[in-house]
Short mmCIF file of C-alpha atoms in Angstrom, two decimals:
data_model
loop_
_atom_site.label_atom_id
_atom_site.label_comp_id
_atom_site.label_asym_id
_atom_site.label_seq_id
_atom_site.Cartn_x
_atom_site.Cartn_y
_atom_site.Cartn_z
CA MET A 23 -3.10 18.80 20.73
CA LYS A 24 -4.38 18.03 17.53
CA ILE A 25 -1.81 15.74 15.09
CA VAL A 26 -2.58 14.41 11.83
CA ALA A 27 -0.32 11.94 10.16
CA LEU A 28 -0.14 11.57 6.17
CA ASP A 29 0.84 8.83 4.25
CA ILE A 30 0.99 10.08 0.81
CA GLY A 31 0.94 6.95 -1.95
CA GLY A 32 1.21 7.52 -5.79
CA ALA A 33 -2.82 6.66 -5.81
CA ASN A 34 -4.17 7.05 -2.37
CA THR A 35 -3.29 9.21 0.81
CA LYS A 36 -3.79 8.30 4.14
CA ILE A 37 -4.71 10.48 7.14
CA LEU A 38 -5.10 9.92 10.54
CA VAL A 39 -6.31 13.11 12.70
CA TRP A 40 -5.64 12.10 16.25
CA GLU A 41 -7.02 14.78 19.15
CA ASP A 42 -6.64 14.11 22.81
CA GLY A 43 -6.08 10.32 22.68
CA LYS A 44 -9.27 10.21 19.79
CA SER A 45 -8.52 9.17 16.04
CA GLU A 46 -10.07 9.57 12.72
CA SER A 47 -8.54 8.01 9.51
CA GLN A 48 -9.88 8.25 6.09
CA LEU A 49 -8.15 7.48 2.62
CA GLU A 50 -8.24 10.14 -0.39
CA TYR A 51 -7.53 8.96 -3.61
CA PHE A 52 -5.20 11.59 -5.47
CA PRO A 53 -3.43 9.69 -8.53
CA PHE A 54 -0.09 11.49 -9.04
CA TRP A 55 0.65 10.13 -12.58
CA THR A 56 -2.78 12.49 -13.69
CA GLU A 57 -2.92 15.44 -11.16
CA LYS A 58 0.38 16.03 -9.90
CA GLN A 59 0.54 19.84 -10.31
CA ARG A 60 -2.49 19.94 -8.47
CA PHE A 61 -1.29 18.58 -5.31
CA LYS A 62 -0.96 21.66 -3.46
CA ASP A 63 -4.72 22.34 -3.86
CA PHE A 64 -5.44 18.89 -2.88
CA LEU A 65 -3.77 19.44 0.60
CA SER A 66 -5.23 22.26 1.21
CA SER A 67 -8.87 20.98 0.55
CA LEU A 68 -8.23 18.48 3.07
CA ASP A 69 -8.79 21.33 5.43
CA LEU A 70 -6.07 20.03 7.85
CA ASP A 71 -5.60 22.13 11.19
CA ALA A 72 -3.51 20.63 13.44
CA ASP A 73 -0.62 21.64 16.40
CA ILE A 74 1.16 19.00 14.55
CA VAL A 75 1.58 17.54 11.06
CA ALA A 76 3.52 14.47 9.93
CA VAL A 77 4.27 12.71 6.78
CA THR A 78 5.57 9.81 5.16
CA MET A 79 5.84 9.11 1.49
CA THR A 80 5.55 6.48 -1.55
CA ALA A 81 4.61 8.78 -4.70
CA GLU A 82 8.16 10.06 -5.13
CA LEU A 83 8.15 7.09 -7.20
CA CYS A 84 5.65 7.88 -9.66
CA ASP A 85 7.27 8.52 -13.18
CA VAL A 86 5.62 11.75 -13.36
CA PHE A 87 9.57 12.44 -11.03
CA SER A 88 12.78 12.10 -13.20
CA SER A 89 14.30 10.96 -9.92
CA LYS A 90 12.81 9.89 -6.82
CA GLU A 91 14.62 12.64 -5.22
CA GLU A 92 12.75 15.02 -7.30
CA GLY A 93 9.45 13.67 -6.11
CA ALA A 94 9.96 13.41 -2.42
CA GLN A 95 11.34 17.27 -2.69
CA PHE A 96 8.44 18.21 -4.44
CA ILE A 97 6.00 16.43 -2.18
CA ALA A 98 7.96 18.07 1.09
CA ASP A 99 8.22 21.39 -0.88
CA CYS A 100 3.93 21.23 -1.10
CA CYS A 101 3.10 19.75 2.52
CA PHE A 102 5.91 22.90 3.67
CA ASP A 103 3.65 25.38 1.59
CA VAL A 104 0.55 24.11 2.81
CA PHE A 105 1.07 23.17 6.57
CA GLU A 106 2.88 24.72 9.58
CA ARG A 107 6.26 23.21 10.05
CA PRO A 108 5.32 20.15 8.51
CA LEU A 109 7.89 16.99 9.93
CA PHE A 110 8.97 14.09 7.93
CA LEU A 111 9.95 10.85 8.42
CA THR A 112 13.48 9.74 7.20
CA SER A 113 14.70 6.67 6.02
CA HIS A 114 17.22 6.70 9.57
CA SER A 115 13.47 6.46 11.06
CA ASP A 116 13.49 9.88 12.47
CA LEU A 117 11.64 13.19 11.94
CA ARG A 118 13.12 16.16 10.74
CA ARG A 119 11.78 19.61 9.78
CA HIS A 120 12.06 20.76 6.11
CA ASP A 121 14.72 23.04 6.57
CA GLU A 122 16.75 19.93 8.18
CA ILE A 123 16.74 17.99 5.51
CA LYS A 124 20.12 17.69 3.51
CA ASP A 125 19.35 15.13 1.61
CA PHE A 126 15.67 14.78 0.37
CA LYS A 127 16.05 11.27 -0.70
CA THR A 128 16.09 9.93 2.63
CA LEU A 129 12.28 10.94 3.15
CA ALA A 130 11.51 8.11 -0.21
CA ALA A 131 9.86 4.96 0.64
CA THR A 132 9.31 5.54 4.46
CA ASN A 133 6.11 4.29 5.47
CA TRP A 134 7.20 0.66 6.05
CA LEU A 135 9.33 2.41 9.13
CA ALA A 136 6.31 3.80 10.52
CA SER A 137 4.45 0.50 10.47
CA LYS A 138 7.48 -1.28 11.47
CA TYR A 139 7.80 1.34 14.62
CA TYR A 140 4.09 0.56 15.30
CA LEU A 141 4.20 -2.96 15.11
CA GLU A 142 7.41 -3.52 17.75
CA LYS A 143 5.43 -1.51 20.47
CA ARG A 144 2.85 -3.04 20.20
CA PHE A 145 3.72 -7.10 19.40
CA ASP A 146 7.52 -6.77 20.06
CA GLU A 147 8.63 -9.33 17.32
CA GLY A 148 6.93 -11.13 14.08
CA VAL A 149 6.40 -10.48 10.46
CA LEU A 150 4.26 -8.18 9.18
CA VAL A 151 2.37 -9.04 5.55
CA ASP A 152 0.72 -5.89 4.64
CA VAL A 153 -1.35 -6.24 1.35
CA GLY A 154 -2.24 -2.79 -0.01
CA SER A 155 -3.91 -1.99 -3.31
CA THR A 156 -0.69 -1.93 -5.19
CA THR A 157 1.79 -3.62 -3.38
CA THR A 158 2.50 -6.16 -0.54
CA ASP A 159 5.33 -5.46 2.15
CA ILE A 160 6.71 -7.95 4.14
CA ILE A 161 8.59 -6.48 7.34
CA ALA A 162 10.52 -8.49 9.97
CA PHE A 163 10.30 -6.57 12.98
CA GLY A 164 11.90 -7.46 16.49
CA PRO A 165 15.11 -7.19 18.04
CA GLY A 166 16.96 -9.34 15.56
CA ALA A 167 14.98 -8.10 12.61
CA SER A 168 17.20 -6.24 10.14
CA GLY A 169 15.95 -3.24 7.81
CA PHE A 170 16.87 -2.46 4.21
CA ALA A 171 17.23 1.09 3.08
CA SER A 172 15.45 1.46 0.20
CA ASP A 173 12.71 0.16 -2.23
CA PHE A 174 15.07 -1.46 -4.74
CA GLU A 175 16.71 -3.68 -1.59
CA ARG A 176 13.56 -4.90 -0.70
CA LEU A 177 12.23 -6.17 -3.74
CA LYS A 178 15.66 -7.79 -4.08
CA THR A 179 15.15 -9.39 -1.41
CA GLY A 180 11.85 -10.13 -1.82
CA ARG A 181 10.43 -8.34 1.10
CA LEU A 182 8.09 -5.87 -1.18
CA LEU A 183 6.20 -7.66 -4.28
CA TYR A 184 4.51 -5.42 -6.73
CA THR A 185 1.37 -7.38 -6.45
CA GLY A 186 -1.60 -5.91 -4.57
CA PHE A 187 -5.36 -6.46 -3.95
CA LEU A 188 -7.01 -3.84 -6.11
CA ARG A 189 -4.61 -1.94 -8.90
CA THR A 190 -2.51 -4.94 -10.22
CA PRO A 191 -2.61 -6.10 -14.11
CA ALA A 192 -3.93 -9.59 -14.27
CA ASN A 193 -1.57 -10.33 -16.52
CA THR A 194 1.35 -9.57 -14.52
CA ILE A 195 0.15 -12.26 -12.64
CA VAL A 196 -0.87 -14.97 -15.08
CA THR A 197 0.86 -15.24 -18.65
CA SER A 198 -2.41 -18.09 -19.30
CA VAL A 199 -5.32 -19.13 -17.57
CA PRO A 200 -7.32 -22.40 -17.48
CA VAL A 201 -10.36 -22.51 -20.31
CA ASN A 202 -12.32 -25.68 -20.85
CA GLY A 203 -9.56 -27.99 -19.32
CA SER A 204 -6.53 -26.29 -21.39
CA LEU A 205 -4.28 -23.18 -20.87
CA VAL A 206 -4.84 -19.68 -22.89
CA PRO A 207 -1.95 -17.57 -22.93
CA VAL A 208 -3.58 -14.10 -22.01
CA ALA A 209 -3.20 -10.94 -23.89
CA SER A 210 -0.24 -8.61 -22.58
CA GLU A 211 -2.49 -5.38 -22.37
CA TYR A 212 -3.65 -3.90 -19.62
CA PHE A 213 -7.46 -5.06 -20.00
CA ALA A 214 -8.06 -6.16 -16.04
CA ILE A 215 -6.50 -5.83 -12.88
CA THR A 216 -7.16 -7.38 -9.36
CA ALA A 217 -10.18 -5.19 -8.70
CA ASP A 218 -12.00 -7.07 -11.59
CA VAL A 219 -10.74 -10.54 -10.38
CA TYR A 220 -11.81 -9.95 -6.72
CA ASN A 221 -14.99 -8.03 -7.75
CA ILE A 222 -15.98 -11.31 -9.85
CA LEU A 223 -15.07 -13.58 -6.89
CA TRP A 224 -16.27 -11.56 -3.86
CA GLY A 225 -17.68 -8.32 -4.72
CA VAL A 226 -15.13 -6.38 -3.60
CA ALA A 227 -15.09 -2.74 -3.03
CA TYR A 228 -14.05 -1.25 -6.58
CA THR A 229 -11.98 2.02 -5.40
CA CYS A 230 -9.33 2.55 -8.05
CA ASP A 231 -9.77 3.91 -11.97
CA THR A 232 -10.93 1.14 -13.89
CA PRO A 233 -8.68 0.31 -17.29
CA ASP A 234 -11.23 1.48 -19.51
CA GLY A 235 -12.38 4.34 -17.81
CA ALA A 236 -15.39 2.39 -17.96
CA GLY A 237 -17.98 1.55 -14.66
CA LYS A 238 -17.24 -1.01 -11.97
CA THR A 239 -19.80 -3.32 -11.68
CA TYR A 240 -19.99 -7.15 -11.91
CA ASP A 241 -20.66 -6.81 -15.60
CA ASP A 242 -17.99 -4.25 -16.08
CA SER A 243 -15.38 -6.18 -14.70
CA LEU A 244 -16.42 -9.47 -16.43
CA ARG A 245 -16.11 -7.49 -20.14
CA ARG A 246 -12.89 -6.39 -18.64
CA VAL A 247 -11.58 -9.89 -17.44
CA SER A 248 -12.81 -11.82 -20.87
CA ARG A 249 -10.71 -9.18 -22.81
CA LEU A 250 -7.41 -10.19 -21.38
CA LEU A 251 -8.56 -13.84 -23.30
CA CYS A 252 -9.47 -11.45 -26.68
CA ALA A 253 -12.74 -12.57 -25.91
CA GLU A 254 -16.73 -11.22 -25.26
CA PRO A 255 -17.95 -12.02 -22.30
CA ASP A 256 -20.37 -14.75 -23.63
CA GLU A 257 -17.56 -16.65 -24.84
CA VAL A 258 -16.01 -17.33 -21.79
CA LYS A 259 -18.72 -16.52 -19.19
CA ASP A 260 -19.01 -19.95 -17.81
CA GLU A 261 -15.14 -20.53 -17.52
CA VAL A 262 -14.92 -17.06 -15.81
CA LEU A 263 -15.23 -18.01 -12.08
CA GLY A 264 -12.47 -20.50 -12.84
CA ILE A 265 -10.31 -17.77 -14.55
CA CYS A 266 -10.86 -15.73 -11.72
CA GLU A 267 -9.98 -18.28 -9.07
CA TYR A 268 -7.26 -19.53 -10.81
CA ILE A 269 -5.57 -15.85 -10.79
CA HIS A 270 -6.27 -15.49 -7.44
CA ASP A 271 -4.35 -18.76 -6.72
CA VAL A 272 -1.24 -17.83 -8.52
CA GLN A 273 -1.16 -14.43 -6.54
CA VAL A 274 -1.57 -16.27 -3.22
CA GLU A 275 1.10 -18.73 -3.54
CA LYS A 276 3.82 -15.83 -5.16
CA ILE A 277 2.66 -14.27 -1.64
CA ALA A 278 3.11 -17.61 0.41
CA GLY A 279 6.58 -17.80 -1.12
CA ALA A 280 7.65 -14.45 0.05
CA ILE A 281 6.29 -15.18 3.36
CA GLU A 282 8.12 -18.42 4.09
CA ASN A 283 11.88 -16.77 2.70
CA ALA A 284 10.89 -14.13 5.61
CA VAL A 285 9.77 -16.65 8.32
CA GLU A 286 13.31 -18.49 7.31
CA ASP A 287 15.43 -15.42 7.49
CA PHE A 288 13.85 -13.66 10.34
CA GLU A 289 13.35 -17.74 12.26
CA SER A 290 9.85 -16.19 13.28
CA GLU A 291 6.54 -17.52 12.68
CA GLU A 292 4.66 -15.00 14.05
CA ILE A 293 2.82 -13.33 10.98
CA ILE A 294 0.50 -10.47 11.04
CA ALA A 295 -1.69 -10.04 7.99
CA ALA A 296 -2.86 -6.03 7.36
CA GLY A 297 -3.54 -4.14 4.34
CA VAL A 298 -7.02 -3.66 2.30
CA GLY A 299 -5.99 -7.12 1.11
CA ARG A 300 -5.07 -9.18 4.08
CA ARG A 301 -7.11 -12.13 3.55
CA LEU A 302 -4.62 -12.94 0.60
CA ALA A 303 -2.19 -12.61 3.50
CA ILE A 304 -4.13 -14.93 5.74
CA GLU A 305 -4.80 -17.31 3.03
CA ALA A 306 -0.93 -17.35 1.90
CA ALA A 307 0.37 -18.02 5.34
CA LYS A 308 -2.08 -20.96 5.32
CA LYS A 309 -0.29 -22.39 2.57
CA ILE A 310 2.68 -22.69 4.35
CA GLU A 311 0.98 -23.77 7.40
CA ILE A 312 1.10 -20.86 9.91
CA ASP A 313 -1.83 -19.46 11.29
CA ALA A 314 -1.81 -15.28 10.87
CA LEU A 315 -3.28 -13.00 12.97
CA ASP A 316 -5.30 -10.63 11.29
CA LEU A 317 -4.42 -7.13 12.51
CA GLU A 318 -8.18 -5.44 12.34
CA THR A 319 -9.21 -7.95 14.77
CA GLN A 320 -6.48 -6.11 17.39
CA VAL A 321 -6.54 -2.57 16.05
CA ASP A 322 -9.09 0.34 14.88
CA ILE A 323 -8.02 1.57 11.51
CA ALA A 324 -5.40 -1.31 11.09
CA TRP A 325 -5.76 -0.66 7.22
CA ASN A 326 -3.99 3.02 7.90
CA LEU A 327 -1.49 1.41 9.78
CA PRO A 328 1.74 3.79 8.28
CA CYS A 329 0.28 6.86 9.95
CA LEU A 330 -0.46 4.79 13.41
CA GLY A 331 3.24 4.41 13.40
CA LEU A 332 4.04 7.95 12.28
CA LEU A 333 1.13 9.06 15.34
CA GLU A 334 3.51 6.94 17.77
CA LEU A 335 6.98 8.41 16.35
CA VAL A 336 5.43 11.61 16.70
CA LEU A 337 4.19 11.29 20.45
CA ASP A 338 7.25 9.54 21.36
CA SER A 339 9.37 12.30 20.06
CA ARG A 340 10.62 15.69 21.31
CA GLU A 341 8.41 17.73 19.47
CA VAL A 342 5.23 16.69 22.13
#
């Protein structure tokens, strides 16, 4: 039997192909905000021939859709047209066929439920800190964990942070940065993102679009971070590492505060770090004196956690 799990995000689609106990993962960049009308062609181009296709999504939140319901139905309809009788994960943590869905809003932002399902099977209980390219999910899992039905509720409770390892605009993390011993305000413009910060600090692979549509080298990132201060690179080149370290520290502090609140609410200090930016989760946990488990050391393709959970849901369902 061959099973395909899809986690369809606004920028990236994660794919897990499982066949007879062996699995492979891939990540495909598909920006809904510019390519929405090509989505069905994009799905067809993946050439995913499988006995069962299961889908979870977060792309319905993209502003090319007038509502989350419209977005969820558009994505579901495209999947239904391309794949044979796909299954969709709902906010009730069950899998439904297209014709069984009465309210398409129940498909919105369900990938965290798939992650939660996998972790509860594997680790029993704890707090997941999943730092992705765009957001950070903080998910308590286990017998005493309470769930939240929507992204709105998760934002209100600090369980969803719109801060990520690659795509977050730097000016949403800080309003000023240190230069020559003084704090200088940053421009409130889309000049630089966290991919630029971590490209400069650590040489992290730049796998998303750049703010200016230009290159992804160190010098390109240096120019974009300088522009954040309305400067040219030669004006701040001696300060740029300190500027990036400051932005990084503030971002980690924000994640640490959210982790601390989740740990207090759930009364657990079992922290599991996952996602492309899991090193930020590990640093944040250390700030509150907790050692986080790097999920990558325990689980192959841990960066594709929602699809791993979706696969488990399918294997445990009536469909197999």
